[in-house]
mmCIF file of C-alpha atoms in Angstrom:
data_model
loop_
_atom_site.group_PDB
_atom_site.id
_atom_site.type_symbol
_atom_site.label_atom_id
_atom_site.label_comp_id
_atom_site.label_asym_id
_atom_site.label_seq_id
_atom_site.Cartn_x
_atom_site.Cartn_y
_atom_site.Cartn_z
ATOM 1 C CA UNK A 1 159.495 47.677 97.005
ATOM 2 C CA UNK A 2 156.811 45.579 99.081
ATOM 3 C CA UNK A 3 159.286 45.388 101.902
ATOM 4 C CA UNK A 4 159.715 49.155 101.764
ATOM 5 C CA UNK A 5 156.066 49.840 101.928
ATOM 6 C CA UNK A 6 155.320 47.200 104.612
ATOM 7 C CA UNK A 7 158.004 48.962 106.793
ATOM 8 C CA UNK A 8 156.469 52.491 106.380
ATOM 9 C CA UNK A 9 152.979 50.905 107.232
ATOM 10 C CA UNK A 10 154.271 49.150 110.411
ATOM 11 C CA UNK A 11 155.893 52.568 111.252
ATOM 12 C CA UNK A 12 152.801 54.582 110.458
ATOM 13 C CA UNK A 13 150.873 52.264 112.575
ATOM 14 C CA UNK A 14 153.185 52.481 115.666
ATOM 15 C CA UNK A 15 153.413 56.089 115.588
ATOM 16 C CA UNK A 16 149.335 56.118 115.646
ATOM 17 C CA UNK A 17 149.214 53.796 118.512
ATOM 18 C CA UNK A 18 151.551 55.649 120.470
ATOM 19 C CA UNK A 19 149.797 58.998 119.911
ATOM 20 C CA UNK A 20 146.426 56.916 120.785
ATOM 21 C CA UNK A 21 147.908 55.872 123.798
ATOM 22 C CA UNK A 22 148.468 59.568 124.801
ATOM 23 C CA UNK A 23 144.695 60.249 123.838
ATOM 24 C CA UNK A 24 145.780 61.841 120.117
ATOM 25 C CA UNK A 25 143.499 60.430 117.628
ATOM 26 C CA UNK A 26 144.664 60.449 114.084
ATOM 27 C CA UNK A 27 142.369 60.123 111.086
ATOM 28 C CA UNK A 28 143.885 58.599 108.042
ATOM 29 C CA UNK A 29 140.908 58.830 105.854
ATOM 30 C CA UNK A 30 141.908 62.223 104.144
ATOM 31 C CA UNK A 31 145.492 60.930 103.590
ATOM 32 C CA UNK A 32 144.288 57.540 102.236
ATOM 33 C CA UNK A 33 142.187 59.499 99.385
ATOM 34 C CA UNK A 34 143.265 63.267 99.222
ATOM 35 C CA UNK A 35 145.434 64.108 96.247
ATOM 36 C CA UNK A 36 146.790 67.600 95.148
ATOM 37 C CA UNK A 37 145.884 68.694 91.724
ATOM 38 C CA UNK A 38 147.235 71.009 89.232
ATOM 39 C CA UNK A 39 145.863 72.909 86.079
ATOM 40 C CA UNK A 40 148.426 72.547 83.430
ATOM 41 C CA UNK A 41 148.106 75.546 80.717
ATOM 42 C CA UNK A 42 149.099 74.922 77.046
ATOM 43 C CA UNK A 43 152.955 74.174 76.665
ATOM 44 C CA UNK A 44 155.443 72.221 74.775
ATOM 45 C CA UNK A 45 158.297 70.185 75.544
ATOM 46 C CA UNK A 46 161.290 70.488 72.860
ATOM 47 C CA UNK A 47 163.949 67.761 71.821
ATOM 48 C CA UNK A 48 167.700 69.307 72.131
ATOM 49 C CA UNK A 49 167.796 69.315 68.122
ATOM 50 C CA UNK A 50 164.569 71.608 68.000
ATOM 51 C CA UNK A 51 166.184 73.502 70.867
ATOM 52 C CA UNK A 52 168.945 74.410 68.744
ATOM 53 C CA UNK A 53 166.650 74.955 65.753
ATOM 54 C CA UNK A 54 164.422 77.411 67.156
ATOM 55 C CA UNK A 55 167.077 79.385 69.558
ATOM 56 C CA UNK A 56 170.292 78.960 67.761
ATOM 57 C CA UNK A 57 173.281 76.344 67.870
ATOM 58 C CA UNK A 58 174.501 75.671 71.421
ATOM 59 C CA UNK A 59 171.309 77.028 73.001
ATOM 60 C CA UNK A 60 170.254 76.087 76.584
ATOM 61 C CA UNK A 61 166.968 76.383 77.976
ATOM 62 C CA UNK A 62 166.662 79.148 80.701
ATOM 63 C CA UNK A 63 164.863 78.014 83.687
ATOM 64 C CA UNK A 64 162.059 80.385 84.825
ATOM 65 C CA UNK A 65 160.212 78.675 87.929
ATOM 66 C CA UNK A 66 159.874 75.101 89.044
ATOM 67 C CA UNK A 67 156.677 72.862 88.622
ATOM 68 C CA UNK A 68 155.226 70.367 90.530
ATOM 69 C CA UNK A 69 157.360 67.495 89.299
ATOM 70 C CA UNK A 70 160.798 67.155 90.613
ATOM 71 C CA UNK A 71 163.556 68.713 88.241
ATOM 72 C CA UNK A 72 161.198 70.064 85.622
ATOM 73 C CA UNK A 73 160.530 73.622 85.255
ATOM 74 C CA UNK A 74 159.082 76.407 83.131
ATOM 75 C CA UNK A 75 161.414 78.082 80.987
ATOM 76 C CA UNK A 76 161.608 81.668 80.076
ATOM 77 C CA UNK A 77 161.744 80.906 76.267
ATOM 78 C CA UNK A 78 158.035 81.211 74.634
ATOM 79 C CA UNK A 79 157.154 80.327 70.950
ATOM 80 C CA UNK A 80 154.071 80.616 68.977
ATOM 81 C CA UNK A 81 152.227 77.596 67.934
ATOM 82 C CA UNK A 82 149.851 77.604 64.486
ATOM 83 C CA UNK A 83 147.502 75.722 62.686
ATOM 84 C CA UNK A 84 145.438 75.933 59.639
ATOM 85 C CA UNK A 85 142.826 78.412 61.487
ATOM 86 C CA UNK A 86 144.982 80.456 63.496
ATOM 87 C CA UNK A 87 147.903 80.508 66.055
ATOM 88 C CA UNK A 88 148.543 81.015 69.730
ATOM 89 C CA UNK A 89 151.481 83.193 70.959
ATOM 90 C CA UNK A 90 153.746 83.062 73.959
ATOM 91 C CA UNK A 91 153.313 79.292 74.614
ATOM 92 C CA UNK A 92 155.575 78.514 77.461
ATOM 93 C CA UNK A 93 158.405 75.660 76.639
ATOM 94 C CA UNK A 94 158.941 73.305 79.741
ATOM 95 C CA UNK A 95 162.293 71.925 80.454
ATOM 96 C CA UNK A 96 164.528 70.029 80.582
ATOM 97 C CA UNK A 97 164.264 69.134 76.744
ATOM 98 C CA UNK A 98 163.190 65.625 75.827
ATOM 99 C CA UNK A 99 163.637 62.948 73.305
ATOM 100 C CA UNK A 100 160.998 64.207 71.032
ATOM 101 C CA UNK A 101 159.316 67.509 70.847
ATOM 102 C CA UNK A 102 155.618 67.428 72.172
ATOM 103 C CA UNK A 103 153.014 70.272 71.994
ATOM 104 C CA UNK A 104 150.097 69.763 74.527
ATOM 105 C CA UNK A 105 146.939 72.026 74.198
ATOM 106 C CA UNK A 106 143.589 72.093 75.372
ATOM 107 C CA UNK A 107 140.377 71.304 72.911
ATOM 108 C CA UNK A 108 139.764 75.083 73.306
ATOM 109 C CA UNK A 109 143.157 75.797 71.928
ATOM 110 C CA UNK A 110 142.662 73.343 69.375
ATOM 111 C CA UNK A 111 139.557 75.012 67.931
ATOM 112 C CA UNK A 112 141.597 78.272 67.741
ATOM 113 C CA UNK A 113 144.384 76.604 65.750
ATOM 114 C CA UNK A 114 141.886 74.447 63.623
ATOM 115 C CA UNK A 115 143.790 71.355 64.692
ATOM 116 C CA UNK A 116 142.358 67.746 65.792
ATOM 117 C CA UNK A 117 144.957 66.710 68.185
ATOM 118 C CA UNK A 118 143.977 62.979 70.113
ATOM 119 C CA UNK A 119 143.799 62.605 73.678
ATOM 120 C CA UNK A 120 147.073 60.904 74.650
ATOM 121 C CA UNK A 121 149.211 60.185 77.642
ATOM 122 C CA UNK A 122 152.579 62.217 77.112
ATOM 123 C CA UNK A 123 155.093 60.605 75.029
ATOM 124 C CA UNK A 124 152.380 58.695 72.722
ATOM 125 C CA UNK A 125 152.629 60.829 69.482
ATOM 126 C CA UNK A 126 152.228 58.567 66.729
ATOM 127 C CA UNK A 127 149.845 59.640 64.082
ATOM 128 C CA UNK A 128 149.063 62.863 66.718
ATOM 129 C CA UNK A 129 148.329 66.085 65.123
ATOM 130 C CA UNK A 130 150.725 68.021 63.102
ATOM 131 C CA UNK A 131 151.402 71.763 64.435
ATOM 132 C CA UNK A 132 153.909 74.628 63.159
ATOM 133 C CA UNK A 133 156.362 76.315 65.900
ATOM 134 C CA UNK A 134 157.525 79.614 65.107
ATOM 135 C CA UNK A 135 160.670 80.794 67.544
ATOM 136 C CA UNK A 136 161.493 84.456 68.455
ATOM 137 C CA UNK A 137 163.873 85.000 65.579
ATOM 138 C CA UNK A 138 161.105 83.733 63.157
ATOM 139 C CA UNK A 139 162.683 80.416 62.543
ATOM 140 C CA UNK A 140 159.652 78.012 61.357
ATOM 141 C CA UNK A 141 159.551 74.610 62.476
ATOM 142 C CA UNK A 142 156.795 72.259 60.963
ATOM 143 C CA UNK A 143 156.071 68.954 62.605
ATOM 144 C CA UNK A 144 154.183 66.272 60.887
ATOM 145 C CA UNK A 145 153.137 64.968 64.263
ATOM 146 C CA UNK A 146 153.476 66.130 67.894
ATOM 147 C CA UNK A 147 150.309 67.881 69.088
ATOM 148 C CA UNK A 148 148.076 66.242 71.557
ATOM 149 C CA UNK A 149 145.363 66.576 74.164
ATOM 150 C CA UNK A 150 146.903 65.401 77.567
ATOM 151 C CA UNK A 151 144.805 62.806 79.167
ATOM 152 C CA UNK A 152 143.802 63.417 82.738
ATOM 153 C CA UNK A 153 146.548 61.737 84.986
ATOM 154 C CA UNK A 154 147.814 61.271 88.384
ATOM 155 C CA UNK A 155 151.944 61.133 89.094
ATOM 156 C CA UNK A 156 152.637 58.854 92.073
ATOM 157 C CA UNK A 157 155.539 57.181 93.449
ATOM 158 C CA UNK A 158 155.664 53.364 93.979
ATOM 159 C CA UNK A 159 154.860 53.924 97.738
ATOM 160 C CA UNK A 160 152.097 56.317 97.001
ATOM 161 C CA UNK A 161 150.779 53.775 94.481
ATOM 162 C CA UNK A 162 150.684 50.933 97.212
ATOM 163 C CA UNK A 163 148.926 53.401 99.530
ATOM 164 C CA UNK A 164 146.174 54.209 97.449
ATOM 165 C CA UNK A 165 145.956 50.582 95.965
ATOM 166 C CA UNK A 166 146.607 51.430 92.413
ATOM 167 C CA UNK A 167 149.359 50.454 89.919
ATOM 168 C CA UNK A 168 150.866 52.238 86.659
ATOM 169 C CA UNK A 169 148.555 52.017 83.928
ATOM 170 C CA UNK A 170 145.427 51.918 86.165
ATOM 171 C CA UNK A 171 142.354 54.181 85.457
ATOM 172 C CA UNK A 172 140.457 55.593 88.140
ATOM 173 C CA UNK A 173 137.762 57.960 89.099
ATOM 174 C CA UNK A 174 138.071 61.093 91.307
ATOM 175 C CA UNK A 175 135.722 63.487 93.040
ATOM 176 C CA UNK A 176 136.069 67.422 93.023
ATOM 177 C CA UNK A 177 134.461 69.407 95.611
ATOM 178 C CA UNK A 178 133.932 73.082 95.684
ATOM 179 C CA UNK A 179 131.629 75.635 94.079
ATOM 180 C CA UNK A 180 131.118 73.327 90.924
ATOM 181 C CA UNK A 181 131.660 69.609 92.338
ATOM 182 C CA UNK A 182 131.798 66.751 90.277
ATOM 183 C CA UNK A 183 133.533 63.382 89.153
ATOM 184 C CA UNK A 184 136.447 62.962 86.951
ATOM 185 C CA UNK A 185 136.499 59.598 85.050
ATOM 186 C CA UNK A 186 139.176 57.502 83.518
ATOM 187 C CA UNK A 187 142.163 59.179 85.322
ATOM 188 C CA UNK A 188 145.623 57.246 84.430
ATOM 189 C CA UNK A 189 147.752 56.487 86.992
ATOM 190 C CA UNK A 190 151.443 56.877 86.263
ATOM 191 C CA UNK A 191 154.090 55.541 88.747
ATOM 192 C CA UNK A 192 157.920 56.145 88.937
ATOM 193 C CA UNK A 193 160.336 56.679 91.610
ATOM 194 C CA UNK A 194 160.948 60.133 90.506
ATOM 195 C CA UNK A 195 157.342 61.616 90.178
ATOM 196 C CA UNK A 196 155.693 63.337 93.131
ATOM 197 C CA UNK A 197 152.112 62.942 93.869
ATOM 198 C CA UNK A 198 150.136 65.574 91.806
ATOM 199 C CA UNK A 199 147.078 65.173 89.544
ATOM 200 C CA UNK A 200 147.237 67.123 86.087
ATOM 201 C CA UNK A 201 144.295 68.306 84.045
ATOM 202 C CA UNK A 202 144.257 70.872 81.449
ATOM 203 C CA UNK A 203 142.437 74.375 81.324
ATOM 204 C CA UNK A 204 139.213 72.910 79.898
ATOM 205 C CA UNK A 205 138.927 70.534 82.962
ATOM 206 C CA UNK A 206 140.185 73.249 85.541
ATOM 207 C CA UNK A 207 137.604 75.807 84.080
ATOM 208 C CA UNK A 208 134.682 73.122 84.140
ATOM 209 C CA UNK A 209 135.364 72.510 87.769
ATOM 210 C CA UNK A 210 136.495 76.011 88.946
ATOM 211 C CA UNK A 211 139.888 74.658 89.814
ATOM 212 C CA UNK A 212 142.165 77.720 89.986
ATOM 213 C CA UNK A 213 146.013 77.028 89.613
ATOM 214 C CA UNK A 214 145.646 74.089 92.109
ATOM 215 C CA UNK A 215 143.542 72.265 94.591
ATOM 216 C CA UNK A 216 142.758 68.967 96.089
ATOM 217 C CA UNK A 217 140.767 66.024 94.728
ATOM 218 C CA UNK A 218 139.459 62.762 96.548
ATOM 219 C CA UNK A 219 140.438 59.340 94.793
ATOM 220 C CA UNK A 220 137.286 57.168 94.968
ATOM 221 C CA UNK A 221 137.620 53.710 96.097
ATOM 222 C CA UNK A 222 136.521 50.960 93.747
ATOM 223 C CA UNK A 223 133.164 50.902 95.358
ATOM 224 C CA UNK A 224 132.456 54.372 94.977
ATOM 225 C CA UNK A 225 133.197 54.427 91.245
ATOM 226 C CA UNK A 226 130.337 54.941 88.916
ATOM 227 C CA UNK A 227 129.967 53.012 85.827
#
């Protein structure tokens, strides 16, 4: 992977050098720091077993539209999630199915439900919040754990990570411009070959910084990050 990254850098440097010879100057500052950001609304991932439990034996999730990560999609299927104080209807299922069922909500959603879900990385469900899921036919699935508030994170390929000088599991800060600019701290870096470069925040963060659907953020260099 190091050789591949070095080759990419050599090719990029060569292209910039050739363009410079023709009087075309290329600034790499934006590419070094500029990252797309998406606001992720409440949703859930279902295990194959729970897909069948909620929708019927042999049922297959129906793709509705693609989302930012390759081979992942929003489904036509929607459910109701419930807690001690209330419920939220028409919560979108994301596909494909996963090994464990996981419900992702914002803190605002959690207050409506009467839950206290922890802030966690995807898949880290041990001792997370219990939640009830009701399917379209009225089938009720009660989970003893599985509801979380997803932490802020950036998906990257290994080449992206090498370019930005970070690695899987790092925590960093990003700056958001716009009408309500600010800094989001403690953003998790997730690196995998199958990822596409994108930062994910929930609707509470999106509303706080007036991010509508998608936008771009600036990855802060170490010397820019605040204590």
